[in-house]
Short mmCIF file of C-alpha atoms in Angstrom, two decimals:
data_model
loop_
_atom_site.label_atom_id
_atom_site.label_comp_id
_atom_site.label_asym_id
_atom_site.label_seq_id
_atom_site.Cartn_x
_atom_site.Cartn_y
_atom_site.Cartn_z
CA MET S 1 -58.41 168.69 -16.95
CA THR S 2 -55.54 171.34 -16.69
CA SER S 3 -54.49 172.19 -12.99
CA ILE S 4 -55.04 175.24 -11.32
CA ARG S 5 -52.31 177.34 -9.78
CA ILE S 6 -52.59 180.06 -7.37
CA PHE S 7 -50.37 183.37 -7.47
CA VAL S 8 -50.37 186.09 -4.90
CA ASP S 9 -48.13 189.17 -4.57
CA SER S 10 -45.53 189.55 -1.55
CA THR S 11 -48.11 191.52 0.61
CA CYS S 12 -50.15 188.32 1.47
CA ASP S 13 -47.71 187.77 4.30
CA LEU S 14 -48.15 183.96 4.38
CA PRO S 15 -45.29 181.89 5.65
CA LYS S 16 -42.77 181.03 2.81
CA ALA S 17 -42.60 177.42 3.81
CA TRP S 18 -46.81 177.22 3.41
CA LEU S 19 -46.34 178.97 0.05
CA GLU S 20 -43.99 176.66 -1.21
CA GLU S 21 -45.69 173.50 0.16
CA ASN S 22 -48.88 174.35 -1.77
CA GLN S 23 -46.94 175.75 -4.91
CA ILE S 24 -48.12 179.23 -4.70
CA GLY S 25 -46.54 181.72 -7.22
CA VAL S 26 -45.32 184.99 -5.48
CA VAL S 27 -45.04 187.96 -7.59
CA PRO S 28 -43.00 190.65 -5.37
CA LEU S 29 -43.76 194.24 -4.92
CA TYR S 30 -40.75 196.62 -4.84
CA VAL S 31 -39.47 198.75 -1.54
CA ASN S 32 -37.65 201.99 -2.88
CA PHE S 33 -34.93 203.83 -1.05
CA ASN S 34 -34.02 206.89 -3.06
CA HIS S 35 -32.56 204.87 -6.26
CA GLU S 36 -32.09 201.78 -4.68
CA VAL S 37 -34.96 199.22 -5.54
CA TYR S 38 -35.47 195.97 -3.83
CA ARG S 39 -37.89 193.13 -3.99
CA ASP S 40 -40.06 192.56 -1.05
CA GLY S 41 -39.30 189.51 0.70
CA VAL S 42 -36.34 188.47 -1.95
CA ASP S 43 -33.95 191.27 -1.47
CA MET S 44 -34.86 192.82 1.61
CA THR S 45 -36.49 191.67 4.93
CA PRO S 46 -38.12 193.88 7.53
CA ALA S 47 -35.38 193.97 9.78
CA GLU S 48 -33.18 195.28 6.89
CA LEU S 49 -35.73 197.65 6.00
CA TYR S 50 -35.83 199.12 9.52
CA GLU S 51 -32.19 199.06 9.88
CA LYS S 52 -32.03 201.09 6.60
CA VAL S 53 -34.49 203.54 7.86
CA LYS S 54 -32.24 204.26 11.07
CA GLN S 55 -29.00 204.42 8.94
CA THR S 56 -30.69 206.69 6.27
CA GLY S 57 -33.46 208.73 8.12
CA GLN S 58 -35.28 207.95 4.88
CA THR S 59 -38.70 206.08 4.65
CA PRO S 60 -39.12 203.93 1.78
CA LYS S 61 -41.65 204.38 -0.80
CA THR S 62 -43.31 201.15 -2.43
CA SER S 63 -44.14 200.21 -5.98
CA ALA S 64 -46.20 197.54 -7.58
CA PRO S 65 -44.88 195.08 -10.04
CA SER S 66 -44.79 196.00 -13.60
CA PRO S 67 -47.04 194.13 -16.29
CA ALA S 68 -43.64 192.67 -17.33
CA ASP S 69 -42.99 191.32 -13.85
CA PHE S 70 -46.26 189.47 -13.88
CA ILE S 71 -45.99 188.17 -17.54
CA HIS S 72 -42.42 186.77 -16.66
CA ALA S 73 -43.92 185.02 -13.44
CA PHE S 74 -46.94 183.49 -15.14
CA GLN S 75 -45.36 182.35 -18.37
CA PRO S 76 -43.65 179.42 -17.58
CA VAL S 77 -46.68 178.19 -15.76
CA ILE S 78 -49.05 178.56 -18.35
CA ASP S 79 -46.54 176.74 -20.84
CA ASN S 80 -46.58 173.92 -18.64
CA GLY S 81 -50.29 173.73 -19.29
CA HIS S 82 -51.78 175.29 -15.87
CA THR S 83 -54.25 178.11 -15.71
CA ILE S 84 -53.86 180.84 -13.06
CA ILE S 85 -55.94 182.49 -10.55
CA TYR S 86 -54.13 185.49 -9.10
CA ILE S 87 -55.49 187.06 -5.78
CA SER S 88 -54.14 190.47 -5.82
CA LEU S 89 -53.71 193.14 -3.10
CA SER S 90 -56.67 195.43 -2.95
CA SER S 91 -57.02 197.52 -6.18
CA ALA S 92 -57.82 200.55 -3.86
CA LEU S 93 -54.57 200.41 -2.26
CA SER S 94 -51.95 199.71 -5.41
CA SER S 95 -51.80 199.42 -9.10
CA THR S 96 -50.62 195.97 -8.51
CA TYR S 97 -54.12 194.62 -9.44
CA ALA S 98 -54.23 196.83 -12.89
CA ASN S 99 -50.94 195.60 -13.89
CA ALA S 100 -51.66 192.17 -13.32
CA HIS S 101 -54.76 192.56 -15.61
CA LEU S 102 -52.66 194.10 -18.30
CA ALA S 103 -50.46 191.04 -18.04
CA ALA S 104 -53.32 188.67 -18.27
CA ASN S 105 -54.63 190.19 -21.40
CA THR S 106 -51.59 189.23 -23.28
CA PHE S 107 -52.29 185.47 -22.61
CA PRO S 108 -54.89 183.31 -24.38
CA GLU S 109 -58.47 184.05 -22.70
CA GLY S 110 -59.18 182.06 -19.61
CA ALA S 111 -55.28 181.33 -18.95
CA VAL S 112 -55.08 183.87 -16.07
CA THR S 113 -57.94 185.03 -13.86
CA ILE S 114 -57.47 188.12 -11.62
CA VAL S 115 -59.41 188.21 -8.38
CA ASP S 116 -59.28 191.59 -6.42
CA SER S 117 -59.02 190.69 -2.67
CA LEU S 118 -60.22 194.16 -1.49
CA ASN S 119 -57.71 193.62 1.19
CA LEU S 120 -54.16 193.51 2.35
CA SER S 121 -51.56 191.30 4.10
CA SER S 122 -52.78 188.00 5.70
CA SER S 123 -56.42 188.73 4.75
CA ILE S 124 -55.23 188.09 1.37
CA GLY S 125 -53.84 184.96 3.00
CA LEU S 126 -57.12 183.86 4.24
CA LEU S 127 -58.52 184.02 0.54
CA VAL S 128 -55.50 182.13 -0.71
CA MET S 129 -56.10 179.00 1.70
CA LYS S 130 -59.58 178.88 0.74
CA ALA S 131 -58.71 178.66 -2.81
CA VAL S 132 -56.24 175.91 -2.20
CA GLN S 133 -59.06 174.00 -0.33
CA ALA S 134 -61.45 174.50 -3.29
CA ILE S 135 -58.86 173.26 -5.66
CA ASP S 136 -58.30 170.11 -3.60
CA GLN S 137 -62.09 169.65 -3.82
CA GLN S 138 -61.88 169.85 -7.66
CA GLN S 139 -63.51 172.98 -8.11
CA SER S 140 -63.42 174.75 -11.29
CA VAL S 141 -61.75 178.31 -11.86
CA ALA S 142 -65.49 179.79 -12.16
CA GLU S 143 -66.46 177.99 -8.72
CA ILE S 144 -63.47 179.35 -7.14
CA VAL S 145 -63.74 182.94 -8.31
CA LEU S 146 -67.39 183.10 -6.90
CA LEU S 147 -65.99 181.67 -3.61
CA LEU S 148 -63.40 184.31 -3.28
CA GLU S 149 -65.92 187.11 -4.36
CA SER S 150 -68.44 186.21 -1.82
CA MET S 151 -65.94 185.74 0.80
CA ARG S 152 -63.77 188.93 0.49
CA SER S 153 -66.49 191.12 1.95
CA LYS S 154 -66.53 188.78 5.12
CA ILE S 155 -63.29 189.31 6.06
CA GLU S 156 -62.31 191.53 8.94
CA THR S 157 -59.25 193.20 9.24
CA GLU S 158 -58.31 195.60 12.02
CA PHE S 159 -54.74 196.89 13.05
CA ALA S 160 -53.19 199.03 15.64
CA ILE S 161 -50.35 201.26 14.65
CA ASP S 162 -47.88 202.11 17.43
CA SER S 163 -46.63 205.30 15.92
CA LEU S 164 -47.74 207.84 13.29
CA GLU S 165 -44.30 208.39 11.92
CA PHE S 166 -44.16 206.13 9.27
CA LEU S 167 -47.66 207.04 8.13
CA TYR S 168 -46.59 210.47 8.16
CA LYS S 169 -43.22 210.07 6.42
CA GLY S 170 -45.25 208.14 3.82
CA GLY S 171 -47.57 210.99 3.04
CA ARG S 172 -50.63 209.41 4.71
CA CYS S 173 -51.15 212.00 7.78
CA SER S 174 -50.20 215.50 8.23
CA GLY S 175 -47.24 216.55 10.33
CA MET S 176 -49.64 218.16 12.79
CA GLN S 177 -51.29 215.05 13.30
CA ASN S 178 -47.81 213.40 13.65
CA LEU S 179 -46.68 215.92 16.35
CA ILE S 180 -50.01 215.56 18.35
CA GLY S 181 -50.13 211.89 18.25
CA SER S 182 -46.58 211.34 19.46
CA LEU S 183 -47.33 213.96 22.25
CA LEU S 184 -50.49 212.42 23.28
CA LYS S 185 -49.14 208.68 22.62
CA ILE S 186 -52.10 208.21 20.35
CA ARG S 187 -52.28 204.98 18.23
CA PRO S 188 -54.67 204.79 15.44
CA VAL S 189 -56.59 201.58 14.75
CA ILE S 190 -57.13 201.26 11.02
CA GLN S 191 -59.78 199.02 9.24
CA VAL S 192 -60.37 197.78 5.90
CA THR S 193 -63.38 198.72 4.20
CA THR S 194 -65.38 196.29 2.12
CA HIS S 195 -64.44 198.52 -0.72
CA GLY S 196 -60.87 197.53 -0.08
CA THR S 197 -59.98 201.14 1.24
CA LEU S 198 -58.24 201.87 4.77
CA VAL S 199 -60.06 203.88 7.15
CA PRO S 200 -58.92 205.15 10.54
CA ALA S 201 -61.50 203.50 12.92
CA TYR S 202 -60.68 204.91 16.39
CA LYS S 203 -57.75 206.18 18.26
CA ILE S 204 -56.49 204.54 21.63
CA ARG S 205 -54.56 206.84 24.03
CA GLY S 206 -51.72 205.48 26.27
CA LYS S 207 -50.02 202.37 26.54
CA ARG S 208 -49.46 199.72 23.82
CA GLU S 209 -51.44 197.11 25.86
CA LYS S 210 -54.51 198.94 25.58
CA ALA S 211 -54.45 198.89 22.01
CA VAL S 212 -53.77 195.16 22.18
CA GLU S 213 -56.58 194.78 24.65
CA GLN S 214 -59.06 196.71 22.45
CA LEU S 215 -58.36 194.63 19.25
CA LEU S 216 -58.72 191.25 21.19
CA ARG S 217 -62.07 192.64 22.85
CA ASN S 218 -63.32 193.59 19.20
CA THR S 219 -62.76 190.22 17.81
CA LEU S 220 -64.11 188.36 20.83
CA ALA S 221 -67.33 190.22 20.66
CA HIS S 222 -67.98 188.37 17.30
CA ARG S 223 -66.34 185.26 18.45
CA HIS S 224 -69.53 183.13 17.30
CA ALA S 225 -69.39 184.78 13.95
CA ILE S 226 -65.69 183.81 13.23
CA ASP S 227 -64.95 181.25 10.55
CA GLN S 228 -63.40 178.46 12.33
CA ASP S 229 -60.47 177.38 9.89
CA ILE S 230 -58.03 180.01 10.86
CA ILE S 231 -57.46 183.42 12.58
CA PHE S 232 -54.35 185.33 11.58
CA VAL S 233 -52.42 187.52 14.18
CA VAL S 234 -49.80 189.87 12.18
CA HIS S 235 -47.28 191.96 13.51
CA SER S 236 -44.14 193.88 12.66
CA PHE S 237 -41.65 193.51 15.31
CA ALA S 238 -44.27 193.07 18.07
CA GLU S 239 -43.82 189.32 19.03
CA ALA S 240 -44.75 189.46 22.54
CA GLU S 241 -48.01 191.08 21.83
CA ALA S 242 -48.52 188.56 19.19
CA ARG S 243 -48.10 185.68 21.11
CA HIS S 244 -50.38 186.95 23.92
CA MET S 245 -52.97 187.60 21.38
CA GLN S 246 -52.63 184.02 19.92
CA ALA S 247 -53.05 182.59 23.45
CA VAL S 248 -56.15 184.59 24.14
CA LEU S 249 -57.42 183.64 21.01
CA ARG S 250 -56.75 179.81 21.19
CA GLU S 251 -58.58 179.95 24.73
CA GLN S 252 -61.65 182.12 23.72
CA THR S 253 -62.64 181.03 20.16
CA ASP S 254 -63.38 177.95 18.28
CA ALA S 255 -60.68 178.45 15.81
CA ARG S 256 -59.00 175.42 14.52
CA GLN S 257 -55.90 177.33 14.24
CA VAL S 258 -54.70 180.87 15.27
CA MET S 259 -51.66 181.47 13.33
CA ILE S 260 -48.75 184.32 13.89
CA THR S 261 -47.42 185.76 10.67
CA GLU S 262 -45.12 188.64 10.33
CA ALA S 263 -45.77 191.65 8.27
CA GLY S 264 -43.52 191.95 5.11
CA CYS S 265 -41.60 195.24 4.03
CA VAL S 266 -44.56 196.66 1.90
CA ILE S 267 -47.01 196.76 5.07
CA SER S 268 -43.84 197.55 7.53
CA SER S 269 -42.97 200.59 5.05
CA HIS S 270 -46.38 202.22 5.94
CA CYS S 271 -46.99 201.13 9.27
CA GLY S 272 -43.70 200.88 11.15
CA PRO S 273 -42.49 198.74 13.76
CA GLN S 274 -44.89 197.32 16.88
CA THR S 275 -47.58 197.27 14.23
CA ILE S 276 -50.47 194.30 15.22
CA ALA S 277 -53.31 193.09 13.65
CA ILE S 278 -56.00 190.51 14.01
CA MET S 279 -57.68 188.97 10.71
CA TYR S 280 -60.40 186.72 10.36
CA ALA S 281 -63.23 185.90 7.94
CA LYS S 282 -66.73 185.69 9.13
CA ASN S 283 -68.72 182.56 8.59
CA ASN S 284 -72.22 182.60 6.72
CA HIS S 285 -74.17 182.08 9.65
#
């Protein structure tokens, strides 16, 4: 029986050590400053990204890996006799999924299977972890795909953005919204829908602590429905808040693990510093 290898893209926001330990292949997205192109997590870190924004006054654009990038990543693994399941960034947010499909079509049928996560950041990581567990249990590609497709609609992703500036510069909110938001200290909270799109769920006015406490309240309201494997707290330069959230979630839920992860360059490019998120899967009960 050929072994199954999992691939993701760099937006999965899982720790590098864990990815390496579990032999997860990573295909990076790109961060573009004018004509300078960087591979997310390879050529640039979020700290370097924010420094470059400060120096240049420019907000980076992000772009998907090309079909050729995917072929280059997949080929050696297939040549070694493995089959691949690639879990992509939401198809509603990026052409990453479509480009991976184009690449998969160049290989023999069944060599590469693409699963649309309909999610982003460590919410993709939740699916990756489940896939790794399923491989350990000797499940087939078809069984794993079924598991991932049934699980993806049960993932809850909610994040508070500290400032509208990055969303505005990235063309995702109007100048007037940005101005009003900064004057009133409004922090939008964004949710991911079951269709893989982003929607502004509500706005929090006032101090950042209010946003942190609201995210915690929303999560704890569903504490008995949370899959007990893991809860992710994801942040971009908001480590103190992340550690506070981790402590509260460890104390007040039955999750076996509450893991802090850092948002990579692509997520940071769109959300900006001090973004904080909670991501978990709901159980089947």
